[in-house]
mmCIF file of C-alpha atoms in Angstrom:
data_model
loop_
_atom_site.group_PDB
_atom_site.id
_atom_site.type_symbol
_atom_site.label_atom_id
_atom_site.label_comp_id
_atom_site.label_asym_id
_atom_site.label_seq_id
_atom_site.Cartn_x
_atom_site.Cartn_y
_atom_site.Cartn_z
ATOM 1 C CA MET A 61 144.572 74.029 119.182
ATOM 2 C CA SER A 62 146.276 70.661 118.781
ATOM 3 C CA LEU A 63 146.539 68.180 121.628
ATOM 4 C CA ILE A 64 150.320 68.637 121.799
ATOM 5 C CA ALA A 65 150.031 72.438 122.069
ATOM 6 C CA GLU A 66 147.008 72.585 124.342
ATOM 7 C CA ASN A 67 149.152 73.340 127.424
ATOM 8 C CA PRO A 68 151.110 76.573 126.751
ATOM 9 C CA ASP A 69 153.368 75.898 129.773
ATOM 10 C CA ARG A 70 154.571 72.584 128.416
ATOM 11 C CA GLY A 71 158.281 72.572 127.532
ATOM 12 C CA GLU A 72 159.849 71.841 124.180
ATOM 13 C CA LEU A 73 161.270 68.461 125.174
ATOM 14 C CA VAL A 74 157.892 67.184 126.313
ATOM 15 C CA ARG A 75 156.258 68.581 123.180
ATOM 16 C CA SER A 76 158.781 66.785 120.979
ATOM 17 C CA PHE A 77 158.157 63.534 122.879
ATOM 18 C CA LEU A 78 154.382 63.823 122.413
ATOM 19 C CA ALA A 79 154.895 64.574 118.718
ATOM 20 C CA TYR A 80 157.030 61.418 118.494
ATOM 21 C CA LEU A 81 154.193 59.380 120.031
ATOM 22 C CA GLU A 82 151.749 60.836 117.532
ATOM 23 C CA VAL A 83 153.784 60.749 114.328
ATOM 24 C CA GLU A 84 156.212 57.845 114.732
ATOM 25 C CA LYS A 85 154.392 55.558 117.165
ATOM 26 C CA GLY A 86 150.914 56.282 115.800
ATOM 27 C CA TYR A 87 149.310 56.440 119.230
ATOM 28 C CA SER A 88 145.694 57.530 119.543
ATOM 29 C CA PRO A 89 144.781 61.026 120.842
ATOM 30 C CA ALA A 90 143.452 59.447 124.053
ATOM 31 C CA THR A 91 146.750 57.636 124.688
ATOM 32 C CA ILE A 92 148.812 60.755 123.969
ATOM 33 C CA ARG A 93 146.598 62.785 126.288
ATOM 34 C CA SER A 94 147.243 60.224 129.020
ATOM 35 C CA TYR A 95 151.033 60.570 128.587
ATOM 36 C CA ALA A 96 150.720 64.353 128.530
ATOM 37 C CA THR A 97 148.666 64.409 131.729
ATOM 38 C CA ASP A 98 151.171 62.190 133.563
ATOM 39 C CA LEU A 99 154.148 64.283 132.463
ATOM 40 C CA ASP A 100 152.383 67.543 133.312
ATOM 41 C CA GLN A 101 151.679 66.207 136.781
ATOM 42 C CA PHE A 102 155.302 65.185 137.289
ATOM 43 C CA GLN A 103 156.451 68.590 136.025
ATOM 44 C CA ALA A 104 154.194 70.347 138.543
ATOM 45 C CA PHE A 105 155.684 68.167 141.286
ATOM 46 C CA LEU A 106 159.244 68.950 140.174
ATOM 47 C CA GLN A 107 158.670 72.701 140.204
ATOM 48 C CA GLY A 108 158.284 72.568 143.972
ATOM 49 C CA ARG A 109 161.784 71.067 144.108
ATOM 50 C CA LYS A 110 163.343 73.525 141.666
ATOM 51 C CA ALA A 111 163.683 70.810 139.029
ATOM 52 C CA SER A 112 162.173 70.363 135.578
ATOM 53 C CA LEU A 113 161.567 67.839 132.827
ATOM 54 C CA GLU A 114 163.298 70.354 130.567
ATOM 55 C CA ARG A 115 166.527 69.848 132.537
ATOM 56 C CA PRO A 116 166.621 66.042 132.502
ATOM 57 C CA ALA A 117 170.331 65.753 133.298
ATOM 58 C CA ARG A 118 169.597 67.070 136.805
ATOM 59 C CA LEU A 119 166.920 64.496 137.540
ATOM 60 C CA ASP A 120 167.713 61.426 139.609
ATOM 61 C CA ARG A 121 166.028 58.415 141.177
ATOM 62 C CA ASP A 122 165.075 60.369 144.294
ATOM 63 C CA HIS A 123 162.854 62.685 142.241
ATOM 64 C CA VAL A 124 160.925 59.723 140.837
ATOM 65 C CA ARG A 125 160.665 57.985 144.218
ATOM 66 C CA ALA A 126 159.451 61.175 145.904
ATOM 67 C CA PHE A 127 156.830 61.596 143.172
ATOM 68 C CA LEU A 128 155.533 58.056 143.709
ATOM 69 C CA ALA A 129 155.461 58.657 147.458
ATOM 70 C CA GLU A 130 153.376 61.768 146.879
ATOM 71 C CA LEU A 131 150.954 59.823 144.691
ATOM 72 C CA HIS A 132 150.685 57.198 147.421
ATOM 73 C CA ARG A 133 149.971 59.915 149.974
ATOM 74 C CA ARG A 134 147.147 61.139 147.737
ATOM 75 C CA GLN A 135 145.805 57.564 147.793
ATOM 76 C CA LEU A 136 146.071 56.953 144.065
ATOM 77 C CA THR A 137 145.501 53.360 143.068
ATOM 78 C CA LYS A 138 148.508 51.195 142.324
ATOM 79 C CA THR A 139 147.276 50.890 138.753
ATOM 80 C CA SER A 140 147.347 54.674 138.295
ATOM 81 C CA MET A 141 150.770 54.906 139.915
ATOM 82 C CA GLY A 142 152.110 52.194 137.636
ATOM 83 C CA ARG A 143 150.738 53.954 134.562
ATOM 84 C CA LYS A 144 152.385 57.238 135.532
ATOM 85 C CA LEU A 145 155.687 55.489 136.155
ATOM 86 C CA SER A 146 155.421 53.882 132.715
ATOM 87 C CA SER A 147 154.882 57.335 131.175
ATOM 88 C CA LEU A 148 158.029 58.620 132.868
ATOM 89 C CA ARG A 149 160.005 55.586 131.690
ATOM 90 C CA ALA A 150 158.895 56.162 128.093
ATOM 91 C CA TYR A 151 159.904 59.831 128.284
ATOM 92 C CA PHE A 152 163.324 59.064 129.749
ATOM 93 C CA LYS A 153 163.895 56.326 127.168
ATOM 94 C CA TYR A 154 163.122 58.829 124.409
ATOM 95 C CA LEU A 155 165.635 61.324 125.846
ATOM 96 C CA LEU A 156 168.312 58.644 126.274
ATOM 97 C CA ARG A 157 167.880 57.557 122.668
ATOM 98 C CA HIS A 158 168.411 61.150 121.541
ATOM 99 C CA LYS A 159 171.402 61.543 123.899
ATOM 100 C CA LEU A 160 169.659 64.270 125.885
ATOM 101 C CA MET A 161 170.476 62.519 129.151
ATOM 102 C CA THR A 162 173.007 59.908 130.188
ATOM 103 C CA LYS A 163 171.189 57.965 132.910
ATOM 104 C CA ASP A 164 167.623 56.831 133.495
ATOM 105 C CA PRO A 165 166.167 58.259 136.734
ATOM 106 C CA ALA A 166 163.561 55.489 136.767
ATOM 107 C CA ALA A 167 166.077 52.644 136.459
ATOM 108 C CA GLY A 168 165.657 50.052 139.181
ATOM 109 C CA ILE A 169 162.334 51.410 140.413
ATOM 110 C CA ARG A 170 159.716 48.668 140.334
ATOM 111 C CA ASN A 171 156.085 49.157 139.499
ATOM 112 C CA PRO A 172 153.771 49.069 142.537
ATOM 113 C CA LYS A 173 152.596 45.501 143.052
ATOM 114 C CA GLN A 174 149.123 45.261 141.587
ATOM 115 C CA GLU A 175 146.190 43.685 143.325
ATOM 116 C CA LYS A 176 144.854 40.713 141.384
ATOM 117 C CA ARG A 177 141.432 41.716 140.161
ATOM 118 C CA HIS A 178 139.202 39.814 137.831
ATOM 119 C CA PRO A 179 137.147 41.907 135.431
ATOM 120 C CA GLN A 180 133.468 42.379 136.172
ATOM 121 C CA VAL A 181 131.208 40.412 133.847
ATOM 122 C CA LEU A 182 127.517 39.868 133.314
ATOM 123 C CA ASN A 183 126.045 36.417 133.117
ATOM 124 C CA VAL A 184 124.376 35.454 129.844
ATOM 125 C CA ASP A 185 120.866 36.225 131.067
ATOM 126 C CA GLN A 186 121.924 39.685 132.214
ATOM 127 C CA ALA A 187 123.652 40.401 128.915
ATOM 128 C CA VAL A 188 120.559 39.359 126.977
ATOM 129 C CA ALA A 189 118.356 41.497 129.248
ATOM 130 C CA LEU A 190 120.516 44.534 128.559
ATOM 131 C CA MET A 191 120.429 43.936 124.796
ATOM 132 C CA GLU A 192 116.649 43.675 124.994
ATOM 133 C CA ALA A 193 116.149 46.711 127.239
ATOM 134 C CA HIS A 194 112.990 48.572 126.290
ATOM 135 C CA VAL A 195 113.997 51.829 124.638
ATOM 136 C CA ASP A 196 111.925 54.266 122.636
ATOM 137 C CA PRO A 197 112.043 53.491 118.887
ATOM 138 C CA ASP A 198 113.447 56.959 118.201
ATOM 139 C CA PRO A 199 116.920 57.828 116.871
ATOM 140 C CA GLU A 200 118.480 57.926 120.349
ATOM 141 C CA GLY A 201 117.013 54.604 121.413
ATOM 142 C CA LEU A 202 118.063 52.917 118.178
ATOM 143 C CA ARG A 203 121.576 54.337 118.510
ATOM 144 C CA ASP A 204 121.906 53.223 122.125
ATOM 145 C CA ILE A 205 120.948 49.620 121.444
ATOM 146 C CA ALA A 206 123.131 49.482 118.316
ATOM 147 C CA LEU A 207 126.126 50.689 120.358
ATOM 148 C CA ALA A 208 125.491 48.072 123.059
ATOM 149 C CA GLU A 209 125.208 45.316 120.451
ATOM 150 C CA VAL A 210 128.569 46.289 118.943
ATOM 151 C CA LEU A 211 130.265 46.441 122.352
ATOM 152 C CA TYR A 212 128.942 43.076 123.515
ATOM 153 C CA GLY A 213 128.438 41.273 120.194
ATOM 154 C CA SER A 214 131.930 42.074 118.882
ATOM 155 C CA GLY A 215 133.859 42.659 122.117
ATOM 156 C CA LEU A 216 135.092 46.121 121.191
ATOM 157 C CA ARG A 217 136.874 48.583 123.457
ATOM 158 C CA ILE A 218 134.826 51.734 123.945
ATOM 159 C CA SER A 219 137.465 53.780 122.092
ATOM 160 C CA GLU A 220 137.175 51.373 119.153
ATOM 161 C CA ALA A 221 133.384 51.530 119.062
ATOM 162 C CA ILE A 222 133.099 55.316 119.156
ATOM 163 C CA GLY A 223 135.981 55.525 116.667
ATOM 164 C CA LEU A 224 134.044 53.621 113.997
ATOM 165 C CA ASP A 225 133.202 55.466 110.781
ATOM 166 C CA LEU A 226 130.420 54.665 108.339
ATOM 167 C CA ASN A 227 132.825 53.072 105.860
ATOM 168 C CA ASP A 228 134.139 50.734 108.577
ATOM 169 C CA VAL A 229 130.850 48.802 108.460
ATOM 170 C CA ASP A 230 130.692 46.250 105.659
ATOM 171 C CA SER A 231 127.727 43.899 105.659
ATOM 172 C CA ASP A 232 128.339 41.586 108.635
ATOM 173 C CA VAL A 233 131.875 42.668 109.579
ATOM 174 C CA ILE A 234 133.511 45.855 110.824
ATOM 175 C CA ARG A 235 137.022 47.221 110.407
ATOM 176 C CA VAL A 236 138.300 48.180 113.844
ATOM 177 C CA THR A 237 141.288 50.411 114.628
ATOM 178 C CA GLY A 238 142.719 49.252 117.936
ATOM 179 C CA LYS A 239 145.696 50.151 120.101
ATOM 180 C CA GLY A 240 148.755 51.315 118.225
ATOM 181 C CA SER A 241 146.533 52.062 115.196
ATOM 182 C CA LYS A 242 146.439 48.347 114.384
ATOM 183 C CA GLU A 243 143.485 47.308 112.264
ATOM 184 C CA ARG A 244 141.530 44.084 112.538
ATOM 185 C CA ILE A 245 138.344 42.729 110.999
ATOM 186 C CA VAL A 246 135.700 41.677 113.508
ATOM 187 C CA PRO A 247 132.406 39.909 112.737
ATOM 188 C CA LEU A 248 129.064 41.405 113.693
ATOM 189 C CA SER A 249 126.350 39.315 115.257
ATOM 190 C CA GLY A 250 123.068 38.985 113.367
ATOM 191 C CA ALA A 251 121.396 41.106 116.044
ATOM 192 C CA ALA A 252 124.060 43.809 115.689
ATOM 193 C CA VAL A 253 123.629 43.900 111.902
ATOM 194 C CA GLU A 254 119.891 44.452 112.319
ATOM 195 C CA ARG A 255 120.304 47.045 115.086
ATOM 196 C CA ILE A 256 122.829 49.013 113.033
ATOM 197 C CA ARG A 257 120.592 48.853 109.966
ATOM 198 C CA ARG A 258 117.667 50.293 111.914
ATOM 199 C CA TYR A 259 119.838 52.978 113.495
ATOM 200 C CA LEU A 260 121.319 54.033 110.157
ATOM 201 C CA GLY A 261 117.778 54.581 108.918
ATOM 202 C CA GLN A 262 117.403 57.280 111.585
ATOM 203 C CA ARG A 263 120.992 58.536 111.855
ATOM 204 C CA HIS A 264 120.218 61.625 109.768
ATOM 205 C CA ALA A 265 118.193 62.978 112.676
ATOM 206 C CA PHE A 266 121.459 63.655 114.546
ATOM 207 C CA LEU A 267 123.280 65.423 111.735
ATOM 208 C CA LYS A 268 121.987 68.973 112.264
ATOM 209 C CA ASP A 269 123.927 70.924 109.629
ATOM 210 C CA ASN A 270 126.962 68.672 109.834
ATOM 211 C CA TYR A 271 126.201 66.335 106.937
ATOM 212 C CA ALA A 272 129.879 65.609 106.257
ATOM 213 C CA GLU A 273 130.332 63.819 109.604
ATOM 214 C CA GLN A 274 131.496 60.253 108.971
ATOM 215 C CA ALA A 275 131.351 58.899 112.542
ATOM 216 C CA LEU A 276 129.012 55.939 112.917
ATOM 217 C CA PHE A 277 127.741 56.817 116.385
ATOM 218 C CA LEU A 278 126.696 60.452 116.827
ATOM 219 C CA ASN A 279 125.687 62.496 119.841
ATOM 220 C CA SER A 280 122.267 64.080 119.916
ATOM 221 C CA ARG A 281 123.344 67.606 120.793
ATOM 222 C CA ALA A 282 125.827 68.572 118.085
ATOM 223 C CA GLY A 283 125.622 65.703 115.614
ATOM 224 C CA LYS A 284 129.294 64.891 116.115
ATOM 225 C CA ARG A 285 131.120 61.737 117.140
ATOM 226 C CA LEU A 286 129.917 60.200 120.388
ATOM 227 C CA ASP A 287 132.512 60.597 123.140
ATOM 228 C CA ARG A 288 133.568 58.203 125.891
ATOM 229 C CA ARG A 289 131.561 59.893 128.641
ATOM 230 C CA GLN A 290 128.370 59.861 126.591
ATOM 231 C CA ALA A 291 128.881 56.186 125.730
ATOM 232 C CA ASN A 292 129.324 55.359 129.414
ATOM 233 C CA ARG A 293 126.043 57.083 130.233
ATOM 234 C CA ILE A 294 124.258 55.171 127.472
ATOM 235 C CA VAL A 295 125.411 51.752 128.734
ATOM 236 C CA SER A 296 124.628 52.688 132.344
ATOM 237 C CA LYS A 297 121.133 53.802 131.324
ATOM 238 C CA LEU A 298 120.459 50.561 129.427
ATOM 239 C CA ALA A 299 121.575 48.527 132.446
ATOM 240 C CA LYS A 300 119.103 50.369 134.659
ATOM 241 C CA LEU A 301 116.322 49.892 132.104
ATOM 242 C CA ALA A 302 117.138 46.170 132.114
ATOM 243 C CA GLY A 303 116.881 46.081 135.908
ATOM 244 C CA LEU A 304 120.473 44.982 136.436
ATOM 245 C CA PRO A 305 121.591 45.412 140.055
ATOM 246 C CA GLN A 306 125.190 46.461 139.453
ATOM 247 C CA ASP A 307 126.880 49.319 137.662
ATOM 248 C CA VAL A 308 127.636 48.371 134.078
ATOM 249 C CA HIS A 309 130.237 50.113 131.933
ATOM 250 C CA PRO A 310 131.189 49.650 128.268
ATOM 251 C CA HIS A 311 134.213 47.549 129.259
ATOM 252 C CA THR A 312 131.888 45.271 131.244
ATOM 253 C CA LEU A 313 130.326 44.286 127.930
ATOM 254 C CA ARG A 314 133.740 43.557 126.400
ATOM 255 C CA HIS A 315 134.689 41.418 129.408
ATOM 256 C CA SER A 316 131.345 39.620 129.175
ATOM 257 C CA PHE A 317 131.860 38.951 125.458
ATOM 258 C CA ALA A 318 135.241 37.306 126.105
ATOM 259 C CA THR A 319 134.006 35.247 129.039
ATOM 260 C CA HIS A 320 130.888 34.021 127.251
ATOM 261 C CA MET A 321 132.891 33.095 124.146
ATOM 262 C CA LEU A 322 135.245 30.935 126.204
ATOM 263 C CA GLU A 323 132.352 29.396 128.127
ATOM 264 C CA ALA A 324 130.783 28.434 124.794
ATOM 265 C CA GLY A 325 133.960 26.613 123.730
ATOM 266 C CA ALA A 326 135.842 29.206 121.679
ATOM 267 C CA ASP A 327 139.599 28.635 121.676
ATOM 268 C CA LEU A 328 141.856 31.138 123.377
ATOM 269 C CA ARG A 329 143.730 32.196 120.237
ATOM 270 C CA SER A 330 140.507 33.067 118.420
ATOM 271 C CA VAL A 331 139.293 35.181 121.328
ATOM 272 C CA GLN A 332 142.684 36.895 121.425
ATOM 273 C CA GLU A 333 142.318 37.831 117.749
ATOM 274 C CA LEU A 334 138.774 39.092 118.229
ATOM 275 C CA LEU A 335 139.756 41.245 121.208
ATOM 276 C CA GLY A 336 142.857 42.616 119.523
ATOM 277 C CA HIS A 337 145.160 41.565 122.382
ATOM 278 C CA GLU A 338 148.830 41.648 121.492
ATOM 279 C CA ASN A 339 149.748 39.097 124.171
ATOM 280 C CA LEU A 340 147.935 35.844 124.861
ATOM 281 C CA THR A 341 148.493 36.319 128.610
ATOM 282 C CA THR A 342 146.113 39.288 128.526
ATOM 283 C CA THR A 343 143.369 37.047 127.166
ATOM 284 C CA GLN A 344 144.147 34.234 129.603
ATOM 285 C CA ARG A 345 142.700 36.149 132.548
ATOM 286 C CA TYR A 346 139.271 35.287 131.182
ATOM 287 C CA THR A 347 140.025 31.586 131.592
ATOM 288 C CA HIS A 348 140.214 32.180 135.358
ATOM 289 C CA LEU A 349 136.697 33.583 135.258
ATOM 290 C CA ASP A 350 135.544 30.600 133.242
ATOM 291 C CA MET A 351 137.051 28.163 135.765
ATOM 292 C CA GLN A 352 135.463 30.065 138.654
ATOM 293 C CA ARG A 353 132.058 29.626 137.059
ATOM 294 C CA ILE A 354 132.686 25.947 136.365
ATOM 295 C CA MET A 355 133.513 25.405 140.040
ATOM 296 C CA GLN A 356 130.430 27.329 141.129
ATOM 297 C CA VAL A 357 128.218 25.187 138.890
ATOM 298 C CA TYR A 358 129.905 22.038 140.218
ATOM 299 C CA ASP A 359 129.475 23.071 143.864
ATOM 300 C CA HIS A 360 125.832 23.878 143.271
ATOM 301 C CA ALA A 361 124.851 20.889 141.142
ATOM 302 C CA HIS A 362 127.020 17.879 141.938
ATOM 303 C CA PRO A 363 125.523 15.631 144.627
ATOM 304 C CA LEU A 364 128.929 14.960 146.208
ATOM 305 C CA ALA A 365 130.255 18.532 146.043
ATOM 306 C CA GLY A 366 129.297 19.361 149.610
ATOM 307 C CA ARG A 367 130.722 16.204 151.175
ATOM 308 C CA ASN A 368 133.857 16.330 153.258
ATOM 309 C CA ASP A 369 134.346 12.614 153.838
ATOM 310 C CA THR A 370 137.644 11.427 155.227
ATOM 311 C CA ASP A 371 136.983 7.773 154.389
ATOM 312 C CA THR A 372 139.474 6.853 151.653
ATOM 313 C CA ASN A 373 138.772 3.096 151.557
ATOM 314 C CA GLU A 374 138.497 1.732 148.034
ATOM 315 C CA ASP A 375 136.676 -1.339 146.824
#
């Protein structure tokens, strides 16, 4: 059953919108599933008010506001609320474009104000410790370290890493399919090249009877493409093996890659290209982390950093 048809109760208008995201916008299955989940949740909410996404002309701003209030009551994060509101906006925009409604029920409703949060990162020593975590030299251990090297060494999103196929690896670069199905070429570190080479020598152990599978990273149970949950468990396990005190997720390695690149003197535009960010402002948040660390080093090392003199006399 296709992703679009997986919910038999989903209406035709929503199905056509999801098909539009897949065919015309080229969104990934994970992104489409996110839109579908948000719209299904709003539809379930509307049913209790005798309304429906299939009757968009009857929807108004109060329906959207009441939905957001319900999400707030359930203590959803502001980030999740904002994402769901964005899904509704995209759906209404699609219907307006096709003249299936005449007004936007989400017009004038602002996104919940987001808390400013800096991404979690490892320091360089912690990142190196994770890359050198002692794993068994069996197919699973070789796969796990190779995955970590790609995530940290090339700064990939987890969806990009598990989406890699064998033919995406070419010597010391990889072809990455990012958001919006946009492709970019990303270099591999020397360590990643070696880790992948060793893993590929044992990859056949995962294949079972599925020798046509082209995914680079395979799971050990069915010999199919590694999924997001399995990749999360792998990174978490490596962090524990390395003795790291905090929880570490695949995106932690991507954040660490960006921060360490900037700390080493890489220019912002280059890091933007490597990360596949469409907007430079998205990459700029890592400069705040870099400045925080600079100030910490200054406060710790400079002999005058702790002084609070009020004497301003000059020679």
